[in-house]
Amino acid sequence: MNVTGVGATSATAAQTGISAATQKTGMDYDAFLKLLVAEMSNQDPLNPTDSTEYVAQFASFSSVEQAIQTNKKLDSMMTVSALTQANSLIGQTATSADGTLSGKVAAVRAVNGVVEAILESGDSLPLISGTTVG
């Protein structure tokens, strides 16, 4: 019996699953389960993987997935908090850190996690370190 062939198939299947998952932004549950099924289908019949290893892999993946979801929600909450604070700037004069842009704040918005002041002139001023208001 040629055990090397089975091991090579398993590595190829695993690499294919990893490559497909990497093309997305990250591995999701479907990709993980496909990889797990491929690993189980192509394991060495003389030295099968212990089922507790599969449970441990799934538990680890679930923990990482939950941490990612928690971080996304925290980022969203931070953006909402920053927007709430930035609302108090409406009607005040804001000046960029380098002093090249200045004007009265008409509105605020969040773009890709960065809070910007929209000046009455229509210009956008990122509210970053060094921006002065008053």
mmCIF file of N, CA and C in Angstrom:
data_model
loop_
_atom_site.group_PDB
_atom_site.id
_atom_site.type_symbol
_atom_site.label_atom_id
_atom_site.label_comp_id
_atom_site.label_asym_id
_atom_site.label_seq_id
_atom_site.Cartn_x
_atom_site.Cartn_y
_atom_site.Cartn_z
ATOM 1 N N MET A 1 0.851 -1.179 0.000
ATOM 2 C CA MET A 1 0.000 0.000 0.000
ATOM 3 C C MET A 1 0.892 1.236 0.000
ATOM 4 N N ASN A 2 0.588 2.203 -0.865
ATOM 5 C CA ASN A 2 1.392 3.402 -1.008
ATOM 6 C C ASN A 2 0.830 4.523 -0.146
ATOM 7 N N VAL A 3 1.353 4.694 1.044
ATOM 8 C CA VAL A 3 0.874 5.700 1.991
ATOM 9 C C VAL A 3 1.326 7.092 1.570
ATOM 10 N N THR A 4 2.456 7.202 0.888
ATOM 11 C CA THR A 4 2.963 8.500 0.454
ATOM 12 C C THR A 4 1.966 9.211 -0.446
ATOM 13 N N GLY A 5 1.294 8.472 -1.325
ATOM 14 C CA GLY A 5 0.303 9.077 -2.219
ATOM 15 C C GLY A 5 -0.838 9.710 -1.443
ATOM 16 N N VAL A 6 -1.286 9.058 -0.396
ATOM 17 C CA VAL A 6 -2.371 9.595 0.418
ATOM 18 C C VAL A 6 -1.917 10.870 1.110
ATOM 19 N N GLY A 7 -0.712 10.869 1.645
ATOM 20 C CA GLY A 7 -0.179 12.065 2.301
ATOM 21 C C GLY A 7 -0.034 13.215 1.325
ATOM 22 N N ALA A 8 0.408 12.931 0.093
ATOM 23 C CA ALA A 8 0.568 13.983 -0.906
ATOM 24 C C ALA A 8 -0.783 14.569 -1.294
ATOM 25 N N THR A 9 -1.793 13.709 -1.415
ATOM 26 C CA THR A 9 -3.129 14.200 -1.751
ATOM 27 C C THR A 9 -3.649 15.098 -0.648
ATOM 28 N N SER A 10 -3.404 14.721 0.598
ATOM 29 C CA SER A 10 -3.862 15.524 1.722
ATOM 30 C C SER A 10 -3.213 16.902 1.714
ATOM 31 N N ALA A 11 -1.922 16.959 1.449
ATOM 32 C CA ALA A 11 -1.230 18.245 1.416
ATOM 33 C C ALA A 11 -1.751 19.108 0.273
ATOM 34 N N THR A 12 -1.999 18.477 -0.889
ATOM 35 C CA THR A 12 -2.529 19.221 -2.029
ATOM 36 C C THR A 12 -3.914 19.756 -1.727
ATOM 37 N N ALA A 13 -4.756 18.928 -1.141
ATOM 38 C CA ALA A 13 -6.112 19.370 -0.798
ATOM 39 C C ALA A 13 -6.064 20.490 0.229
ATOM 40 N N ALA A 14 -5.181 20.363 1.191
ATOM 41 C CA ALA A 14 -5.064 21.406 2.210
ATOM 42 C C ALA A 14 -4.575 22.706 1.593
ATOM 43 N N GLN A 15 -3.575 22.620 0.696
ATOM 44 C CA GLN A 15 -3.046 23.824 0.058
ATOM 45 C C GLN A 15 -4.104 24.483 -0.815
ATOM 46 N N THR A 16 -4.909 23.685 -1.523
ATOM 47 C CA THR A 16 -5.984 24.234 -2.343
ATOM 48 C C THR A 16 -6.997 24.958 -1.482
ATOM 49 N N GLY A 17 -7.358 24.369 -0.354
ATOM 50 C CA GLY A 17 -8.302 25.011 0.561
ATOM 51 C C GLY A 17 -7.753 26.306 1.121
ATOM 52 N N ILE A 18 -6.475 26.308 1.459
ATOM 53 C CA ILE A 18 -5.854 27.516 2.003
ATOM 54 C C ILE A 18 -5.775 28.595 0.936
ATOM 55 N N SER A 19 -5.391 28.224 -0.298
ATOM 56 C CA SER A 19 -5.299 29.211 -1.372
ATOM 57 C C SER A 19 -6.647 29.836 -1.661
ATOM 58 N N ALA A 20 -7.689 29.022 -1.710
ATOM 59 C CA ALA A 20 -9.028 29.547 -1.981
ATOM 60 C C ALA A 20 -9.475 30.476 -0.864
ATOM 61 N N ALA A 21 -9.173 30.123 0.351
ATOM 62 C CA ALA A 21 -9.575 30.966 1.484
ATOM 63 C C ALA A 21 -8.776 32.259 1.522
ATOM 64 N N THR A 22 -7.515 32.199 1.116
ATOM 65 C CA THR A 22 -6.678 33.384 1.138
ATOM 66 C C THR A 22 -7.121 34.390 0.088
ATOM 67 N N GLN A 23 -7.710 33.920 -1.018
ATOM 68 C CA GLN A 23 -8.181 34.834 -2.049
ATOM 69 C C GLN A 23 -9.284 35.726 -1.514
ATOM 70 N N LYS A 24 -10.043 35.245 -0.557
ATOM 71 C CA LYS A 24 -11.026 36.087 0.109
ATOM 72 C C LYS A 24 -10.260 36.940 1.106
ATOM 73 N N THR A 25 -10.956 37.671 1.934
ATOM 74 C CA THR A 25 -10.265 38.463 2.942
ATOM 75 C C THR A 25 -9.731 37.587 4.061
ATOM 76 N N GLY A 26 -10.232 36.395 4.217
ATOM 77 C CA GLY A 26 -9.785 35.481 5.253
ATOM 78 C C GLY A 26 -10.585 34.202 5.161
ATOM 79 N N MET A 27 -10.240 33.238 5.988
ATOM 80 C CA MET A 27 -10.951 31.976 5.949
ATOM 81 C C MET A 27 -12.271 32.107 6.698
ATOM 82 N N ASP A 28 -13.354 31.670 6.049
ATOM 83 C CA ASP A 28 -14.654 31.689 6.708
ATOM 84 C C ASP A 28 -15.020 30.266 7.115
ATOM 85 N N TYR A 29 -16.192 30.108 7.706
ATOM 86 C CA TYR A 29 -16.601 28.789 8.186
ATOM 87 C C TYR A 29 -16.700 27.773 7.055
ATOM 88 N N ASP A 30 -17.237 28.167 5.905
ATOM 89 C CA ASP A 30 -17.374 27.232 4.785
ATOM 90 C C ASP A 30 -16.014 26.721 4.326
ATOM 91 N N ALA A 31 -15.055 27.628 4.179
ATOM 92 C CA ALA A 31 -13.716 27.226 3.754
ATOM 93 C C ALA A 31 -13.069 26.319 4.798
ATOM 94 N N PHE A 32 -13.256 26.653 6.063
ATOM 95 C CA PHE A 32 -12.697 25.825 7.131
ATOM 96 C C PHE A 32 -13.299 24.422 7.093
ATOM 97 N N LEU A 33 -14.619 24.337 6.934
ATOM 98 C CA LEU A 33 -15.267 23.029 6.905
ATOM 99 C C LEU A 33 -14.850 22.223 5.682
ATOM 100 N N LYS A 34 -14.695 22.872 4.523
ATOM 101 C CA LYS A 34 -14.224 22.167 3.323
ATOM 102 C C LYS A 34 -12.819 21.629 3.543
ATOM 103 N N LEU A 35 -11.982 22.440 4.156
ATOM 104 C CA LEU A 35 -10.619 22.009 4.454
ATOM 105 C C LEU A 35 -10.624 20.846 5.437
ATOM 106 N N LEU A 36 -11.487 20.914 6.431
ATOM 107 C CA LEU A 36 -11.594 19.850 7.423
ATOM 108 C C LEU A 36 -12.071 18.548 6.779
ATOM 109 N N VAL A 37 -13.065 18.631 5.896
ATOM 110 C CA VAL A 37 -13.567 17.440 5.201
ATOM 111 C C VAL A 37 -12.481 16.861 4.301
ATOM 112 N N ALA A 38 -11.746 17.722 3.590
ATOM 113 C CA ALA A 38 -10.658 17.244 2.736
ATOM 114 C C ALA A 38 -9.580 16.566 3.571
ATOM 115 N N GLU A 39 -9.276 17.138 4.714
ATOM 116 C CA GLU A 39 -8.277 16.553 5.603
ATOM 117 C C GLU A 39 -8.737 15.189 6.107
ATOM 118 N N MET A 40 -10.015 15.088 6.468
ATOM 119 C CA MET A 40 -10.546 13.819 6.966
ATOM 120 C C MET A 40 -10.603 12.772 5.854
ATOM 121 N N SER A 41 -10.974 13.187 4.652
ATOM 122 C CA SER A 41 -11.105 12.258 3.527
ATOM 123 C C SER A 41 -9.758 11.725 3.071
ATOM 124 N N ASN A 42 -8.716 12.520 3.220
ATOM 125 C CA ASN A 42 -7.413 12.155 2.671
ATOM 126 C C ASN A 42 -6.380 11.803 3.737
ATOM 127 N N GLN A 43 -6.837 11.461 4.920
ATOM 128 C CA GLN A 43 -5.883 11.135 5.971
ATOM 129 C C GLN A 43 -5.288 9.746 5.757
ATOM 130 N N ASP A 44 -4.180 9.518 6.365
ATOM 131 C CA ASP A 44 -3.477 8.243 6.286
ATOM 132 C C ASP A 44 -4.302 7.186 7.020
ATOM 133 N N PRO A 45 -4.768 6.134 6.318
ATOM 134 C CA PRO A 45 -5.601 5.124 6.975
ATOM 135 C C PRO A 45 -4.852 4.321 8.046
ATOM 136 N N LEU A 46 -3.527 4.267 7.957
ATOM 137 C CA LEU A 46 -2.752 3.535 8.953
ATOM 138 C C LEU A 46 -2.451 4.386 10.186
ATOM 139 N N ASN A 47 -2.613 5.702 10.045
ATOM 140 C CA ASN A 47 -2.332 6.613 11.152
ATOM 141 C C ASN A 47 -3.373 7.742 11.129
ATOM 142 N N PRO A 48 -4.629 7.395 11.414
ATOM 143 C CA PRO A 48 -5.686 8.419 11.326
ATOM 144 C C PRO A 48 -5.522 9.496 12.398
ATOM 145 N N THR A 49 -6.008 10.667 12.064
ATOM 146 C CA THR A 49 -5.957 11.786 13.000
ATOM 147 C C THR A 49 -6.976 11.568 14.105
ATOM 148 N N ASP A 50 -6.583 11.900 15.308
ATOM 149 C CA ASP A 50 -7.460 11.760 16.465
ATOM 150 C C ASP A 50 -8.598 12.774 16.364
ATOM 151 N N SER A 51 -9.809 12.339 16.694
ATOM 152 C CA SER A 51 -10.975 13.231 16.579
ATOM 153 C C SER A 51 -10.872 14.434 17.512
ATOM 154 N N THR A 52 -10.144 14.292 18.609
ATOM 155 C CA THR A 52 -9.992 15.441 19.513
ATOM 156 C C THR A 52 -9.192 16.563 18.851
ATOM 157 N N GLU A 53 -8.311 16.207 17.900
ATOM 158 C CA GLU A 53 -7.571 17.238 17.171
ATOM 159 C C GLU A 53 -8.525 18.070 16.320
ATOM 160 N N TYR A 54 -9.510 17.424 15.701
ATOM 161 C CA TYR A 54 -10.492 18.150 14.892
ATOM 162 C C TYR A 54 -11.326 19.085 15.768
ATOM 163 N N VAL A 55 -11.719 18.593 16.923
ATOM 164 C CA VAL A 55 -12.507 19.422 17.840
ATOM 165 C C VAL A 55 -11.675 20.619 18.298
ATOM 166 N N ALA A 56 -10.405 20.384 18.587
ATOM 167 C CA ALA A 56 -9.523 21.475 19.017
ATOM 168 C C ALA A 56 -9.336 22.501 17.901
ATOM 169 N N GLN A 57 -9.183 22.029 16.656
ATOM 170 C CA GLN A 57 -9.046 22.948 15.523
ATOM 171 C C GLN A 57 -10.302 23.792 15.360
ATOM 172 N N PHE A 58 -11.454 23.150 15.456
ATOM 173 C CA PHE A 58 -12.710 23.877 15.300
ATOM 174 C C PHE A 58 -12.894 24.890 16.426
ATOM 175 N N ALA A 59 -12.554 24.499 17.645
ATOM 176 C CA ALA A 59 -12.680 25.417 18.784
ATOM 177 C C ALA A 59 -11.750 26.614 18.613
ATOM 178 N N SER A 60 -10.531 26.370 18.159
ATOM 179 C CA SER A 60 -9.590 27.468 17.925
ATOM 180 C C SER A 60 -10.103 28.396 16.842
ATOM 181 N N PHE A 61 -10.610 27.816 15.759
ATOM 182 C CA PHE A 61 -11.127 28.633 14.664
ATOM 183 C C PHE A 61 -12.318 29.453 15.131
ATOM 184 N N SER A 62 -13.195 28.843 15.908
ATOM 185 C CA SER A 62 -14.367 29.564 16.421
ATOM 186 C C SER A 62 -13.949 30.727 17.310
ATOM 187 N N SER A 63 -12.955 30.513 18.146
ATOM 188 C CA SER A 63 -12.470 31.582 19.028
ATOM 189 C C SER A 63 -11.906 32.746 18.226
ATOM 190 N N VAL A 64 -11.122 32.437 17.213
ATOM 191 C CA VAL A 64 -10.545 33.490 16.374
ATOM 192 C C VAL A 64 -11.649 34.236 15.634
ATOM 193 N N GLU A 65 -12.613 33.513 15.091
ATOM 194 C CA GLU A 65 -13.728 34.135 14.364
ATOM 195 C C GLU A 65 -14.526 35.060 15.285
ATOM 196 N N GLN A 66 -14.771 34.626 16.509
ATOM 197 C CA GLN A 66 -15.501 35.465 17.461
ATOM 198 C C GLN A 66 -14.698 36.709 17.825
ATOM 199 N N ALA A 67 -13.393 36.573 17.965
ATOM 200 C CA ALA A 67 -12.545 37.730 18.272
ATOM 201 C C ALA A 67 -12.571 38.735 17.123
ATOM 202 N N ILE A 68 -12.557 38.243 15.899
ATOM 203 C CA ILE A 68 -12.622 39.127 14.731
ATOM 204 C C ILE A 68 -13.943 39.875 14.710
ATOM 205 N N GLN A 69 -15.047 39.165 14.954
ATOM 206 C CA GLN A 69 -16.361 39.814 14.969
ATOM 207 C C GLN A 69 -16.448 40.853 16.089
ATOM 208 N N THR A 70 -15.885 40.531 17.241
ATOM 209 C CA THR A 70 -15.882 41.482 18.357
ATOM 210 C C THR A 70 -15.093 42.732 17.994
ATOM 211 N N ASN A 71 -13.942 42.556 17.354
ATOM 212 C CA ASN A 71 -13.132 43.707 16.945
ATOM 213 C C ASN A 71 -13.872 44.581 15.945
ATOM 214 N N LYS A 72 -14.593 43.965 15.011
ATOM 215 C CA LYS A 72 -15.362 44.740 14.030
ATOM 216 C C LYS A 72 -16.433 45.570 14.726
ATOM 217 N N LYS A 73 -17.101 44.966 15.693
ATOM 218 C CA LYS A 73 -18.148 45.698 16.418
ATOM 219 C C LYS A 73 -17.549 46.822 17.259
ATOM 220 N N LEU A 74 -16.400 46.577 17.868
ATOM 221 C CA LEU A 74 -15.734 47.625 18.643
ATOM 222 C C LEU A 74 -15.297 48.780 17.744
ATOM 223 N N ASP A 75 -14.778 48.460 16.555
ATOM 224 C CA ASP A 75 -14.406 49.511 15.605
ATOM 225 C C ASP A 75 -15.613 50.355 15.237
ATOM 226 N N SER A 76 -16.735 49.696 15.010
ATOM 227 C CA SER A 76 -17.969 50.407 14.670
ATOM 228 C C SER A 76 -18.405 51.308 15.820
ATOM 229 N N MET A 77 -18.327 50.800 17.034
ATOM 230 C CA MET A 77 -18.707 51.597 18.206
ATOM 231 C C MET A 77 -17.781 52.804 18.380
ATOM 232 N N MET A 78 -16.496 52.618 18.116
ATOM 233 C CA MET A 78 -15.551 53.725 18.228
ATOM 234 C C MET A 78 -15.855 54.807 17.194
ATOM 235 N N THR A 79 -16.231 54.397 15.987
ATOM 236 C CA THR A 79 -16.577 55.363 14.948
ATOM 237 C C THR A 79 -17.811 56.154 15.346
ATOM 238 N N VAL A 80 -18.825 55.464 15.873
ATOM 239 C CA VAL A 80 -20.044 56.147 16.320
ATOM 240 C C VAL A 80 -19.717 57.123 17.447
ATOM 241 N N SER A 81 -18.875 56.713 18.372
ATOM 242 C CA SER A 81 -18.480 57.582 19.476
ATOM 243 C C SER A 81 -17.736 58.816 18.961
ATOM 244 N N ALA A 82 -16.828 58.617 18.007
ATOM 245 C CA ALA A 82 -16.075 59.740 17.440
ATOM 246 C C ALA A 82 -17.004 60.703 16.707
ATOM 247 N N LEU A 83 -17.995 60.161 15.986
ATOM 248 C CA LEU A 83 -18.966 61.020 15.300
ATOM 249 C C LEU A 83 -19.795 61.818 16.295
ATOM 250 N N THR A 84 -20.181 61.172 17.369
ATOM 251 C CA THR A 84 -20.968 61.854 18.403
ATOM 252 C C THR A 84 -20.171 63.021 18.990
ATOM 253 N N GLN A 85 -18.902 62.779 19.261
ATOM 254 C CA GLN A 85 -18.049 63.846 19.786
ATOM 255 C C GLN A 85 -17.834 64.942 18.746
ATOM 256 N N ALA A 86 -17.674 64.555 17.481
ATOM 257 C CA ALA A 86 -17.416 65.526 16.417
ATOM 258 C C ALA A 86 -18.625 66.418 16.153
ATOM 259 N N ASN A 87 -19.825 65.943 16.469
ATOM 260 C CA ASN A 87 -21.028 66.764 16.269
ATOM 261 C C ASN A 87 -20.947 68.077 17.036
ATOM 262 N N SER A 88 -20.238 68.089 18.145
ATOM 263 C CA SER A 88 -20.119 69.318 18.936
ATOM 264 C C SER A 88 -19.254 70.366 18.231
ATOM 265 N N LEU A 89 -18.560 69.973 17.160
ATOM 266 C CA LEU A 89 -17.703 70.906 16.428
ATOM 267 C C LEU A 89 -18.473 71.717 15.387
ATOM 268 N N ILE A 90 -19.691 71.309 15.068
ATOM 269 C CA ILE A 90 -20.475 72.011 14.049
ATOM 270 C C ILE A 90 -20.682 73.459 14.492
ATOM 271 N N GLY A 91 -20.369 74.360 13.567
ATOM 272 C CA GLY A 91 -20.492 75.787 13.843
ATOM 273 C C GLY A 91 -19.198 76.425 14.315
ATOM 274 N N GLN A 92 -18.204 75.614 14.641
ATOM 275 C CA GLN A 92 -16.917 76.143 15.096
ATOM 276 C C GLN A 92 -15.925 76.178 13.933
ATOM 277 N N THR A 93 -14.855 76.918 14.091
ATOM 278 C CA THR A 93 -13.822 77.013 13.060
ATOM 279 C C THR A 93 -12.773 75.937 13.298
ATOM 280 N N ALA A 94 -12.441 75.205 12.234
ATOM 281 C CA ALA A 94 -11.425 74.154 12.305
ATOM 282 C C ALA A 94 -10.297 74.491 11.338
ATOM 283 N N THR A 95 -9.065 74.173 11.752
ATOM 284 C CA THR A 95 -7.887 74.436 10.925
ATOM 285 C C THR A 95 -7.048 73.167 10.860
ATOM 286 N N SER A 96 -6.568 72.834 9.651
ATOM 287 C CA SER A 96 -5.749 71.635 9.470
ATOM 288 C C SER A 96 -4.431 71.775 10.221
ATOM 289 N N ALA A 97 -3.766 70.658 10.438
ATOM 290 C CA ALA A 97 -2.511 70.636 11.197
ATOM 291 C C ALA A 97 -1.441 71.496 10.535
ATOM 292 N N ASP A 98 -1.417 71.521 9.203
ATOM 293 C CA ASP A 98 -0.401 72.320 8.507
ATOM 294 C C ASP A 98 -0.855 73.754 8.241
ATOM 295 N N GLY A 99 -2.085 74.079 8.608
ATOM 296 C CA GLY A 99 -2.594 75.438 8.474
ATOM 297 C C GLY A 99 -3.058 75.834 7.087
ATOM 298 N N THR A 100 -3.064 74.889 6.148
ATOM 299 C CA THR A 100 -3.440 75.221 4.770
ATOM 300 C C THR A 100 -4.946 75.248 4.545
ATOM 301 N N LEU A 101 -5.707 74.651 5.426
ATOM 302 C CA LEU A 101 -7.156 74.577 5.253
ATOM 303 C C LEU A 101 -7.837 75.009 6.540
ATOM 304 N N SER A 102 -8.780 75.929 6.407
ATOM 305 C CA SER A 102 -9.485 76.427 7.581
ATOM 306 C C SER A 102 -10.889 76.845 7.172
ATOM 307 N N GLY A 103 -11.829 76.702 8.089
ATOM 308 C CA GLY A 103 -13.193 77.125 7.806
ATOM 309 C C GLY A 103 -14.144 76.689 8.891
ATOM 310 N N LYS A 104 -15.387 77.140 8.746
ATOM 311 C CA LYS A 104 -16.432 76.822 9.714
ATOM 312 C C LYS A 104 -16.981 75.428 9.402
ATOM 313 N N VAL A 105 -17.120 74.606 10.425
ATOM 314 C CA VAL A 105 -17.604 73.229 10.267
ATOM 315 C C VAL A 105 -19.115 73.252 10.053
ATOM 316 N N ALA A 106 -19.547 72.670 8.918
ATOM 317 C CA ALA A 106 -20.971 72.601 8.595
ATOM 318 C C ALA A 106 -21.554 71.232 8.929
ATOM 319 N N ALA A 107 -20.715 70.191 8.836
ATOM 320 C CA ALA A 107 -21.180 68.822 9.091
ATOM 321 C C ALA A 107 -19.970 67.950 9.410
ATOM 322 N N VAL A 108 -20.234 66.744 9.878
ATOM 323 C CA VAL A 108 -19.177 65.760 10.116
ATOM 324 C C VAL A 108 -19.606 64.434 9.509
ATOM 325 N N ARG A 109 -18.623 63.626 9.138
ATOM 326 C CA ARG A 109 -18.905 62.295 8.591
ATOM 327 C C ARG A 109 -17.723 61.379 8.881
ATOM 328 N N ALA A 110 -17.972 60.093 8.766
ATOM 329 C CA ALA A 110 -16.915 59.093 8.930
ATOM 330 C C ALA A 110 -16.665 58.438 7.583
ATOM 331 N N VAL A 111 -15.407 58.402 7.170
ATOM 332 C CA VAL A 111 -15.018 57.766 5.919
ATOM 333 C C VAL A 111 -13.895 56.788 6.234
ATOM 334 N N ASN A 112 -14.166 55.500 6.051
ATOM 335 C CA ASN A 112 -13.180 54.452 6.333
ATOM 336 C C ASN A 112 -12.591 54.572 7.735
ATOM 337 N N GLY A 113 -13.439 54.864 8.698
ATOM 338 C CA GLY A 113 -13.013 54.934 10.086
ATOM 339 C C GLY A 113 -12.380 56.251 10.500
ATOM 340 N N VAL A 114 -12.227 57.194 9.561
ATOM 341 C CA VAL A 114 -11.658 58.504 9.879
ATOM 342 C C VAL A 114 -12.787 59.523 9.882
ATOM 343 N N VAL A 115 -12.888 60.282 10.966
ATOM 344 C CA VAL A 115 -13.931 61.299 11.064
ATOM 345 C C VAL A 115 -13.429 62.563 10.373
ATOM 346 N N GLU A 116 -14.276 63.106 9.501
ATOM 347 C CA GLU A 116 -13.938 64.313 8.755
ATOM 348 C C GLU A 116 -14.940 65.409 9.065
ATOM 349 N N ALA A 117 -14.441 66.645 9.082
ATOM 350 C CA ALA A 117 -15.312 67.809 9.191
ATOM 351 C C ALA A 117 -15.550 68.317 7.775
ATOM 352 N N ILE A 118 -16.798 68.565 7.434
ATOM 353 C CA ILE A 118 -17.135 69.166 6.150
ATOM 354 C C ILE A 118 -17.294 70.661 6.411
ATOM 355 N N LEU A 119 -16.432 71.437 5.792
ATOM 356 C CA LEU A 119 -16.456 72.877 6.003
ATOM 357 C C LEU A 119 -17.534 73.518 5.135
ATOM 358 N N GLU A 120 -17.938 74.736 5.476
ATOM 359 C CA GLU A 120 -18.957 75.442 4.699
ATOM 360 C C GLU A 120 -18.520 75.637 3.255
ATOM 361 N N SER A 121 -17.208 75.657 3.009
ATOM 362 C CA SER A 121 -16.672 75.792 1.648
ATOM 363 C C SER A 121 -16.836 74.506 0.838
ATOM 364 N N GLY A 122 -17.190 73.405 1.515
ATOM 365 C CA GLY A 122 -17.333 72.113 0.847
ATOM 366 C C GLY A 122 -16.108 71.234 0.978
ATOM 367 N N ASP A 123 -15.024 71.789 1.501
ATOM 368 C CA ASP A 123 -13.794 71.013 1.688
ATOM 369 C C ASP A 123 -13.946 70.040 2.852
ATOM 370 N N SER A 124 -13.227 68.922 2.750
ATOM 371 C CA SER A 124 -13.202 67.929 3.832
ATOM 372 C C SER A 124 -11.913 68.093 4.619
ATOM 373 N N LEU A 125 -12.031 68.090 5.922
ATOM 374 C CA LEU A 125 -10.880 68.236 6.808
ATOM 375 C C LEU A 125 -10.863 67.054 7.773
ATOM 376 N N PRO A 126 -9.891 66.120 7.593
ATOM 377 C CA PRO A 126 -9.811 64.990 8.527
ATOM 378 C C PRO A 126 -9.518 65.483 9.940
ATOM 379 N N LEU A 127 -10.267 64.991 10.892
ATOM 380 C CA LEU A 127 -10.064 65.378 12.294
ATOM 381 C C LEU A 127 -9.023 64.452 12.910
ATOM 382 N N ILE A 128 -7.769 64.786 12.651
ATOM 383 C CA ILE A 128 -6.647 63.974 13.117
ATOM 384 C C ILE A 128 -5.812 64.792 14.095
ATOM 385 N N SER A 129 -4.792 64.179 14.636
ATOM 386 C CA SER A 129 -3.905 64.857 15.574
ATOM 387 C C SER A 129 -3.316 66.103 14.917
ATOM 388 N N GLY A 130 -3.386 67.215 15.612
ATOM 389 C CA GLY A 130 -2.852 68.471 15.099
ATOM 390 C C GLY A 130 -3.911 69.404 14.549
ATOM 391 N N THR A 131 -5.112 68.896 14.288
ATOM 392 C CA THR A 131 -6.207 69.740 13.822
ATOM 393 C C THR A 131 -6.679 70.595 14.992
ATOM 394 N N THR A 132 -6.828 71.887 14.746
ATOM 395 C CA THR A 132 -7.287 72.770 15.820
ATOM 396 C C THR A 132 -8.716 73.214 15.562
ATOM 397 N N VAL A 133 -9.468 73.348 16.628
ATOM 398 C CA VAL A 133 -10.863 73.782 16.557
ATOM 399 C C VAL A 133 -11.057 74.876 17.590
ATOM 400 N N GLY A 134 -11.759 75.927 17.172
ATOM 401 C CA GLY A 134 -12.042 76.968 18.152
ATOM 402 C C GLY A 134 -12.103 78.338 17.543
#
